Short mmCIF file of C-alpha atoms in Angstrom, two decimals:
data_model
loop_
_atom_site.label_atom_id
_atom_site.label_comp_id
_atom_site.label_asym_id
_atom_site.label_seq_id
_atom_site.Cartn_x
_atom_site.Cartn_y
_atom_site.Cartn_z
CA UNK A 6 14.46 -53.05 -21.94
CA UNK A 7 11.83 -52.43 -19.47
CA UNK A 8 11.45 -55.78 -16.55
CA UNK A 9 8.88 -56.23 -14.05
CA UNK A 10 10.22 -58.43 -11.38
CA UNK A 11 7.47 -60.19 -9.26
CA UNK A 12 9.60 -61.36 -6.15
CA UNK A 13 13.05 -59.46 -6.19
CA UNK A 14 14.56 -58.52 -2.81
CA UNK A 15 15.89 -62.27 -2.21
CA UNK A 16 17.50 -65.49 -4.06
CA UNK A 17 16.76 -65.89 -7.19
CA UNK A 18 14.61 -62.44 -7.56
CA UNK A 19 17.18 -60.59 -6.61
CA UNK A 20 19.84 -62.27 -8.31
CA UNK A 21 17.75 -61.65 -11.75
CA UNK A 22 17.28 -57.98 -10.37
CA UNK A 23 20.70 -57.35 -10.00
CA UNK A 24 22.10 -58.87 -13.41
CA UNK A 25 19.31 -57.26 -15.22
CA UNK A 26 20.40 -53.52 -13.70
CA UNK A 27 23.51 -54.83 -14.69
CA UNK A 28 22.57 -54.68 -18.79
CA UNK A 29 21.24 -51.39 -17.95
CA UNK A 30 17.51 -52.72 -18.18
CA UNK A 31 15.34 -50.73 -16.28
CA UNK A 32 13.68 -52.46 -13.45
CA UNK A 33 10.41 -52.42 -10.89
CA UNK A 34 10.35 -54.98 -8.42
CA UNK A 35 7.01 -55.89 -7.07
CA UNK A 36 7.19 -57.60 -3.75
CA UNK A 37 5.44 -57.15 0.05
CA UNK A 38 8.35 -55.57 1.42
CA UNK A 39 8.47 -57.69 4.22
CA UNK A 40 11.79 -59.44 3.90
CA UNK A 41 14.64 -59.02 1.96
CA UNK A 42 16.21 -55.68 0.58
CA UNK A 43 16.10 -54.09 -2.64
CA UNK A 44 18.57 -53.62 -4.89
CA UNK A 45 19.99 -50.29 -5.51
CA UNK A 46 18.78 -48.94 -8.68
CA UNK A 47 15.88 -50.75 -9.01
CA UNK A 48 12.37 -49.08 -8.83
CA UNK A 49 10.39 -50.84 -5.81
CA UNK A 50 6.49 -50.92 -5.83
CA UNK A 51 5.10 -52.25 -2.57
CA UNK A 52 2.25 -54.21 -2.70
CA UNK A 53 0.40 -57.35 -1.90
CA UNK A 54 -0.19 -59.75 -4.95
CA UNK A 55 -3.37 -61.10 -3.67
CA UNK A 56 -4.98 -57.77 -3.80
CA UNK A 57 -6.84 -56.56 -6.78
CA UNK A 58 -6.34 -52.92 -6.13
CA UNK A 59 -2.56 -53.66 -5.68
CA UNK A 60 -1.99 -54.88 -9.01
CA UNK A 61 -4.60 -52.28 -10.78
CA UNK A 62 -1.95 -49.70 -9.12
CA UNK A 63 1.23 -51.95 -10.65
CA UNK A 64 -0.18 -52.19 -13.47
CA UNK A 65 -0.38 -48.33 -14.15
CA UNK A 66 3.76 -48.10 -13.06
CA UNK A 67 3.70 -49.80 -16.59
CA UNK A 68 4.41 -51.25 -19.54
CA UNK A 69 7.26 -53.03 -19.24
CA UNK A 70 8.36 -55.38 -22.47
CA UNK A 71 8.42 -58.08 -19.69
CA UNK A 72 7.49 -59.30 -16.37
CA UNK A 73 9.65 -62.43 -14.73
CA UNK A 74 7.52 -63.98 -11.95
CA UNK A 75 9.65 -65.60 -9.14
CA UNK A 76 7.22 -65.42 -6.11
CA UNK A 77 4.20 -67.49 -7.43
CA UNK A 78 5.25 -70.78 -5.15
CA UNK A 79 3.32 -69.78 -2.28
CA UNK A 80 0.14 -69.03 -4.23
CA UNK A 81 -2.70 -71.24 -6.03
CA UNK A 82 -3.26 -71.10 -9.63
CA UNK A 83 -5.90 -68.51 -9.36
CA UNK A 84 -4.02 -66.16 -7.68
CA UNK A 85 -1.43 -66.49 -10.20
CA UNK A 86 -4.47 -65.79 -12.66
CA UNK A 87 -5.09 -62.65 -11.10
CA UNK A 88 -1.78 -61.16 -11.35
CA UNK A 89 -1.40 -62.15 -14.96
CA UNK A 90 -4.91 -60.93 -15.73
CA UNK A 91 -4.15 -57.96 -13.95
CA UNK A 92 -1.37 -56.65 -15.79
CA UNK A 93 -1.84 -58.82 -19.44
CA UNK A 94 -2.50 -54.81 -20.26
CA UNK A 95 1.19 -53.48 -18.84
CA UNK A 96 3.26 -56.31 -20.38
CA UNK A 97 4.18 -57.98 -23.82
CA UNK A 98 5.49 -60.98 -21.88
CA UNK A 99 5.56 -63.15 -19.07
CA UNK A 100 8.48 -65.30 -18.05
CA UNK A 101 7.17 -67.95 -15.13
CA UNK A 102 9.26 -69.51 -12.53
CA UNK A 103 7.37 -72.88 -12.17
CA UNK A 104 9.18 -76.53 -11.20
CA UNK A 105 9.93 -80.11 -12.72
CA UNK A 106 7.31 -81.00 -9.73
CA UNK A 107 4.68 -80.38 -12.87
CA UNK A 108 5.48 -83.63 -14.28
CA UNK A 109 3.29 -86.67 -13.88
CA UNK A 110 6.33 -89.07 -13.74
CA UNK A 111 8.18 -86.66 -11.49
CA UNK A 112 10.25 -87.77 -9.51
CA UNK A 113 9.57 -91.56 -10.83
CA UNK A 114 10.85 -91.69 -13.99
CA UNK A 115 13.22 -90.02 -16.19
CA UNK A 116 11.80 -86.56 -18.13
CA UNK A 117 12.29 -83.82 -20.39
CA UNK A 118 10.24 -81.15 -21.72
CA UNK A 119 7.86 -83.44 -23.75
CA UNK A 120 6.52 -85.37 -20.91
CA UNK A 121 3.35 -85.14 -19.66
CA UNK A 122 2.25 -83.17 -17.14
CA UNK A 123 -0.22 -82.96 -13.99
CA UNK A 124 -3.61 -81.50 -14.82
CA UNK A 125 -5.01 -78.57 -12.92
CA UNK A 126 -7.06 -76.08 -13.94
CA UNK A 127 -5.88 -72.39 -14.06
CA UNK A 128 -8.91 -70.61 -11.56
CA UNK A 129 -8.09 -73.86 -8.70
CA UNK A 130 -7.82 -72.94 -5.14
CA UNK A 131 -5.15 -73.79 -2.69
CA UNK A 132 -7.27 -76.92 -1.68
CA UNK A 133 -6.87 -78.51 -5.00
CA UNK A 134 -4.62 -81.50 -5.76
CA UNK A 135 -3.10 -84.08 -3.41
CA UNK A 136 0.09 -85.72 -2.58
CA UNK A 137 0.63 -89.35 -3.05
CA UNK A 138 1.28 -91.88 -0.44
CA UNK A 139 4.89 -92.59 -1.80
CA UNK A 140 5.71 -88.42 -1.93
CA UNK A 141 4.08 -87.92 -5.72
CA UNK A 142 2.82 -86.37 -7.09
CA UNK A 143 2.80 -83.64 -5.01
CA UNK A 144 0.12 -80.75 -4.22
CA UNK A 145 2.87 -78.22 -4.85
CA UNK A 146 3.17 -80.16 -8.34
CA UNK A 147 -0.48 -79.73 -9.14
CA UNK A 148 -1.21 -76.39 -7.81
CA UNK A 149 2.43 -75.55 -10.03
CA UNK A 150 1.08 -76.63 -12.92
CA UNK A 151 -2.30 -75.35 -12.57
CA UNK A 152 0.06 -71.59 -12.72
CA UNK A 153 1.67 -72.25 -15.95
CA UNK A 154 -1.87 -72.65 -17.05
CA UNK A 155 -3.27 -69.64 -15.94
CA UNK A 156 -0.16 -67.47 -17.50
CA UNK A 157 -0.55 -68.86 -20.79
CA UNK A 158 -4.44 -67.94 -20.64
CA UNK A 159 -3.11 -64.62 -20.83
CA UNK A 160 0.37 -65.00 -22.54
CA UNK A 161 -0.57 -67.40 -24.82
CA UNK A 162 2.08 -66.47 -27.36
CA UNK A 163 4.34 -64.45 -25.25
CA UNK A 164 4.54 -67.05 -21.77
CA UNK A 165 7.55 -68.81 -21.07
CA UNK A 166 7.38 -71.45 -18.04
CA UNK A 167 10.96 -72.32 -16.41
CA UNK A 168 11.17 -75.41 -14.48
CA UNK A 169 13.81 -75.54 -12.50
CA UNK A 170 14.55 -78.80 -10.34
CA UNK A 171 17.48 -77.52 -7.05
CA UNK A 172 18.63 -74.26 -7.43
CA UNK A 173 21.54 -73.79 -5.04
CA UNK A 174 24.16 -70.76 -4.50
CA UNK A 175 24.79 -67.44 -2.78
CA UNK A 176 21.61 -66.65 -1.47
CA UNK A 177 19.79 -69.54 -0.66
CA UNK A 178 16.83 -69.56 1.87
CA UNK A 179 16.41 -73.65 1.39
CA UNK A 180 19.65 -74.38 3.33
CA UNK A 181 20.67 -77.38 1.50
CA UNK A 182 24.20 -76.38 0.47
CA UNK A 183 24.69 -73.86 3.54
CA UNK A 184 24.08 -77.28 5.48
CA UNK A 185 26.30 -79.29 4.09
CA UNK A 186 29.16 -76.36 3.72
CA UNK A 187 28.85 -76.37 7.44
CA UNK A 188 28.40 -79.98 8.30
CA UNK A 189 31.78 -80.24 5.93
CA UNK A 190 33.79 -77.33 7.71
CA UNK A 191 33.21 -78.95 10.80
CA UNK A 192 35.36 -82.00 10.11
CA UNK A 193 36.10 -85.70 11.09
CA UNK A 194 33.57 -88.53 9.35
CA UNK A 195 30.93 -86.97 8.21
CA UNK A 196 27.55 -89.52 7.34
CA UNK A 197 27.28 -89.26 2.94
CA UNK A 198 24.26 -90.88 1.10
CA UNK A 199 25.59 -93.36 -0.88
CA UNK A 200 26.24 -94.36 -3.95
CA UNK A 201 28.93 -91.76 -4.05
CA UNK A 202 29.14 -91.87 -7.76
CA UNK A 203 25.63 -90.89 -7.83
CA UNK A 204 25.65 -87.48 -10.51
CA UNK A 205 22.97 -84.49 -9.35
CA UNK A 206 22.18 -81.79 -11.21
CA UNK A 207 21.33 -78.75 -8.68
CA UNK A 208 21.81 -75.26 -10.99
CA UNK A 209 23.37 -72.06 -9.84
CA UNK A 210 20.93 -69.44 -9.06
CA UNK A 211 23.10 -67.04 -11.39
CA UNK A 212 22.85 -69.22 -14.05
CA UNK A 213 19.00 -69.65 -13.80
CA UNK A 214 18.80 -65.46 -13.76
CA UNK A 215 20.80 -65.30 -16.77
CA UNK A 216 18.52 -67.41 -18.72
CA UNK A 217 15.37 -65.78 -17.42
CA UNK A 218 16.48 -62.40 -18.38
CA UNK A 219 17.69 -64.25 -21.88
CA UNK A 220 14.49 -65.31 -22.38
CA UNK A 221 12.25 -62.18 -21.62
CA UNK A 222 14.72 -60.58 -23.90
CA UNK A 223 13.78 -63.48 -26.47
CA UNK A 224 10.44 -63.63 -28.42
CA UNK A 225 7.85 -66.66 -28.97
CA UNK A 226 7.17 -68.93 -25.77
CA UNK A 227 7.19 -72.78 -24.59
CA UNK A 228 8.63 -74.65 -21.12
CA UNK A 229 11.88 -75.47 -20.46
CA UNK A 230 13.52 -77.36 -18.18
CA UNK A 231 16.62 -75.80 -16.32
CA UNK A 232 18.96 -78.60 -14.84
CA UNK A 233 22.81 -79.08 -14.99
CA UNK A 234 23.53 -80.77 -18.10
CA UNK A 235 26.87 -82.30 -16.75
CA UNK A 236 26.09 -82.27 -13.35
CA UNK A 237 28.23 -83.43 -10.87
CA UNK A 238 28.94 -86.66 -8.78
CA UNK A 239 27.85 -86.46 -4.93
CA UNK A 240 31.98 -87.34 -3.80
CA UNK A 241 32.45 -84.44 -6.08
CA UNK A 242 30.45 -82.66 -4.48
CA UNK A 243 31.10 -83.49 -1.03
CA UNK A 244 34.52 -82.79 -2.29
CA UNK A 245 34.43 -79.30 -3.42
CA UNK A 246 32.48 -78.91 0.35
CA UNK A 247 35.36 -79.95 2.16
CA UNK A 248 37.80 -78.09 -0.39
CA UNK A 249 35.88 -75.11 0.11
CA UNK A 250 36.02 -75.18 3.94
CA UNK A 251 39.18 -75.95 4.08
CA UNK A 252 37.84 -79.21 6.17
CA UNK A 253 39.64 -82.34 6.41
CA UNK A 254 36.66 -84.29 7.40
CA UNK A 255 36.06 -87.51 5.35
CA UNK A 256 32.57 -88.60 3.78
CA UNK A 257 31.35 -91.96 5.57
CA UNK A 258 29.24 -93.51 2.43
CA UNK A 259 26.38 -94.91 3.82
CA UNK A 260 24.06 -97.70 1.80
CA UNK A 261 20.77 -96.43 1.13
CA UNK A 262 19.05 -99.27 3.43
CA UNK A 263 21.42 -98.14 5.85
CA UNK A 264 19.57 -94.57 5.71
CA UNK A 265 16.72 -96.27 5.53
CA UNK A 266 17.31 -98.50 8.79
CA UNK A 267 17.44 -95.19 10.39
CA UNK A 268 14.76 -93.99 9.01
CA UNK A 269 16.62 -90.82 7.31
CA UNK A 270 14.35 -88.38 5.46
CA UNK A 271 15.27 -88.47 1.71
CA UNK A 272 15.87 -84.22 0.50
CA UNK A 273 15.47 -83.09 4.13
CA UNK A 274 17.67 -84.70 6.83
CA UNK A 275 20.59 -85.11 4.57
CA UNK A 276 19.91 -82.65 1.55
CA UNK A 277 19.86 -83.48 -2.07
CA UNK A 278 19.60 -87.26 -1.51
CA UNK A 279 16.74 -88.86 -3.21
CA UNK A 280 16.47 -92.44 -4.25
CA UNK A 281 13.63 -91.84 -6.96
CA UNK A 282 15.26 -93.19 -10.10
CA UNK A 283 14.13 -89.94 -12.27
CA UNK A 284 14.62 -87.25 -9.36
CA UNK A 285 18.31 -86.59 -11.11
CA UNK A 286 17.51 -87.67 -14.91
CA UNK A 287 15.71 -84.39 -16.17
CA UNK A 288 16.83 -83.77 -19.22
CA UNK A 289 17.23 -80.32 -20.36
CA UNK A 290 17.55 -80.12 -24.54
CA UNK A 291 15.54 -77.41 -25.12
CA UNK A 292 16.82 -75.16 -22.82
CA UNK A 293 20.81 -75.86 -23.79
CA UNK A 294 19.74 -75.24 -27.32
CA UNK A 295 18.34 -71.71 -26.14
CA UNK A 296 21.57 -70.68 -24.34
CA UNK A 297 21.16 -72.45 -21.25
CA UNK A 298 25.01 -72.54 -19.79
CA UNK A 299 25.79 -73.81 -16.31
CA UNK A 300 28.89 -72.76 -14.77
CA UNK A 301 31.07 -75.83 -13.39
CA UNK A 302 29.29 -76.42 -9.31
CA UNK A 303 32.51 -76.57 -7.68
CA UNK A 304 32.06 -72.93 -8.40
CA UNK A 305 28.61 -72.48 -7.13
CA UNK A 306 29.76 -74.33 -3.81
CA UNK A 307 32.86 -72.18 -3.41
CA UNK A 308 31.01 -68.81 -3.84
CA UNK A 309 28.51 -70.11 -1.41
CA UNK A 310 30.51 -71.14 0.72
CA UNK A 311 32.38 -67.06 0.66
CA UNK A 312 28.86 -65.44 0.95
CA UNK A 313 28.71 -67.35 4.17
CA UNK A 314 31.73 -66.29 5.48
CA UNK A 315 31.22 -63.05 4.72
CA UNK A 316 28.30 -63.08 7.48
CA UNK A 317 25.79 -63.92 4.30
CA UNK A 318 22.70 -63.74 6.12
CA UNK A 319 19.60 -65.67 4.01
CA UNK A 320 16.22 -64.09 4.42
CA UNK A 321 14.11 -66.16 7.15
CA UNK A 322 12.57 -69.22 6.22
CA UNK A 323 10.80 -71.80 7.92
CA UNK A 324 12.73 -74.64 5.15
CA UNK A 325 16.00 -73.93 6.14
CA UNK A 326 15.03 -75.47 9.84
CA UNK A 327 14.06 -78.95 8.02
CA UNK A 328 17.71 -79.64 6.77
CA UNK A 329 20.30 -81.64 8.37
CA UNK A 330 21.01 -84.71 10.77
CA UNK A 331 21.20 -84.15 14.13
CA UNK A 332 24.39 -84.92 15.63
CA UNK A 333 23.00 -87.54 17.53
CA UNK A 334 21.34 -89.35 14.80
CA UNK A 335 24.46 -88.77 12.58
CA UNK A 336 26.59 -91.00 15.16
CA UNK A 337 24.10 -93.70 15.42
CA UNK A 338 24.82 -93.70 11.78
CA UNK A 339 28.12 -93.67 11.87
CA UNK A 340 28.61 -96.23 14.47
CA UNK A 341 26.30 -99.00 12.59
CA UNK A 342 28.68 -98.53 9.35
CA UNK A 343 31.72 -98.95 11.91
CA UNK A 344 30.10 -101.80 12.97
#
């Protein structure tokens, strides 16, 4: 099996690098080579996607039976139409990293892979789509959607669009679990975003690369969603935190108007909490029926939680700055639920 990775040296690029190396596929990885590292074994191309003459030159490192595109986030729809126009000639299929942002209803309303989505058109610019006043939709969503679009102008029988919602685990650039793994291994009360019975359903980066590579291996096309189908509650998940750390620290389970009093930023200030009633209610079907399988998340949290320890440096990102209460604000909170 010959794999074109778009993205590669980092997260989940790298983690689909190394498990497809792994099978003994043989791989090119297509990124700037600006941050990250490659894997060994793989064959880098350097090279910037946004330049025609860039991906003329990919193109002819070709064919490959199919490219996995993990880097298209940062770019509008018509860029992602120029890559997959580009090298439609190199590759019998096209597996797209895309969100469950694409949803109209997202993060509103419960979904799964029949429900409708945003409209954008696949040649739109950055400058297309907006963000609501309540959060949503969201530009990313649009300009997300607008991506799928352009890959299945040129895949239309050979495109597969993942849409993952949180993808957590060794690795991460986001910082939503590194946060909390250190918030929890620092002990004592710690402020937790009540209701603690509250199930989430972040996936394990290792898990999403095993299905990618499943399905580039796989034939025919269609979206699925990629969410953990059990999930797990947030005092389980503070839990396996605190278990992980070895911590002793205790969650403080604060109200939601409490948060709210404070004016806490829902996904940012204390990551993975969301009071949307459909931002954990994706439904995943299709994808469980294709293979999807989701390893339990104490797991995830634990390995995490070892990759840090083992000085498991993230590649830069400006996100990883937006997570986490401040200490301060933390014992404001804390105090007012003593109170």
């Amino acid at each position: 099996m010959k794999l074109l990775v778009l993205g590669g040296s980092w997260f989940l690029g790298k983690a689909i690098v190394q498990q497809a190396l792994e099978q003994d596929w043989e791989v090119t990885a297509f990124t700037r080579g600006r941050s990250g590292t490659h894997v060994p074994g793989v064959r880098p191309v350097n090279g910037d996607r946004l330049n025609p003459d860039d991906l003329k030159r990919l193109a002819d490192h070709g064919p490959w039976d199919a490219v996995v595109d993990t880097s298209s986030s940062d770019f509008a729809p018509r860029d992602v139409r120029l890559a997959a126009r580009s090298l439609a000639r190199a590759a019998a299929r096209w597996v797209h990293v895309s969100t469950v942002s694409v949803y109209q209803g997202w993060p509103h309303e419960p979904l799964n892979e029949s429900s409708p989505l945003l409209d954008c058109p696949p040649d739109a610019d950055e400058s297309y789509g907006y963000t609501g006043a309540d959060g949503s939709p969201t530009k990313y969503g649009f300009q997300k959607a607008g991506g799928e679009r352009a890959v299945e102008e040129f895949f239309p029988d050979a495109s597969v669009c993942l849409r993952p919602g949180v993808i957590l685990g060794p690795g991460e650039y986001v910082g939503r679990l590194p946060w909390w793994l250190n918030r929890a291994a620092l002990g004592g009360r710690m402020v937790a975003p009540g209701p603690a019975d509250q199930r989430i359903q972040p996936v394990d980066v290792r898990d999403v690369a095993r299905f990618a590579l499943d399905q580039a291996a796989a034939s025919g096309g269609g979206a699925y969603n990629i969410t953990h189908p059990g999930g797990i509650t947030f005092d389980e998940f503070l839990a396996a935190c605190l278990a992980a750390t070895g911590s002793t620290g205790e969650p403080a389970w604060a109200p939601a108007d409490v948060l709210a009093a404070h004016e806490v930023a829902q996904w940012t200030e204390l990551p993975l909490w969301r009071t949307h009633e459909g931002v954990w209610s994706v439904d995943s079907p299709r994808a469980v029926a294709a293979g999807l399988s989701c390893r339990p998340l104490h797991e995830t949290v634990a390995d995490t939680w070892a990759w840090l320890q083992a000085d498991g440096r993230p590649v830069e990102h400006p996100r990883w700055a937006e997570h986490g209460l401040s200490p301060a604000k933390e014992q404001q909170i804390l105090d007012a639920l003593s109170g």
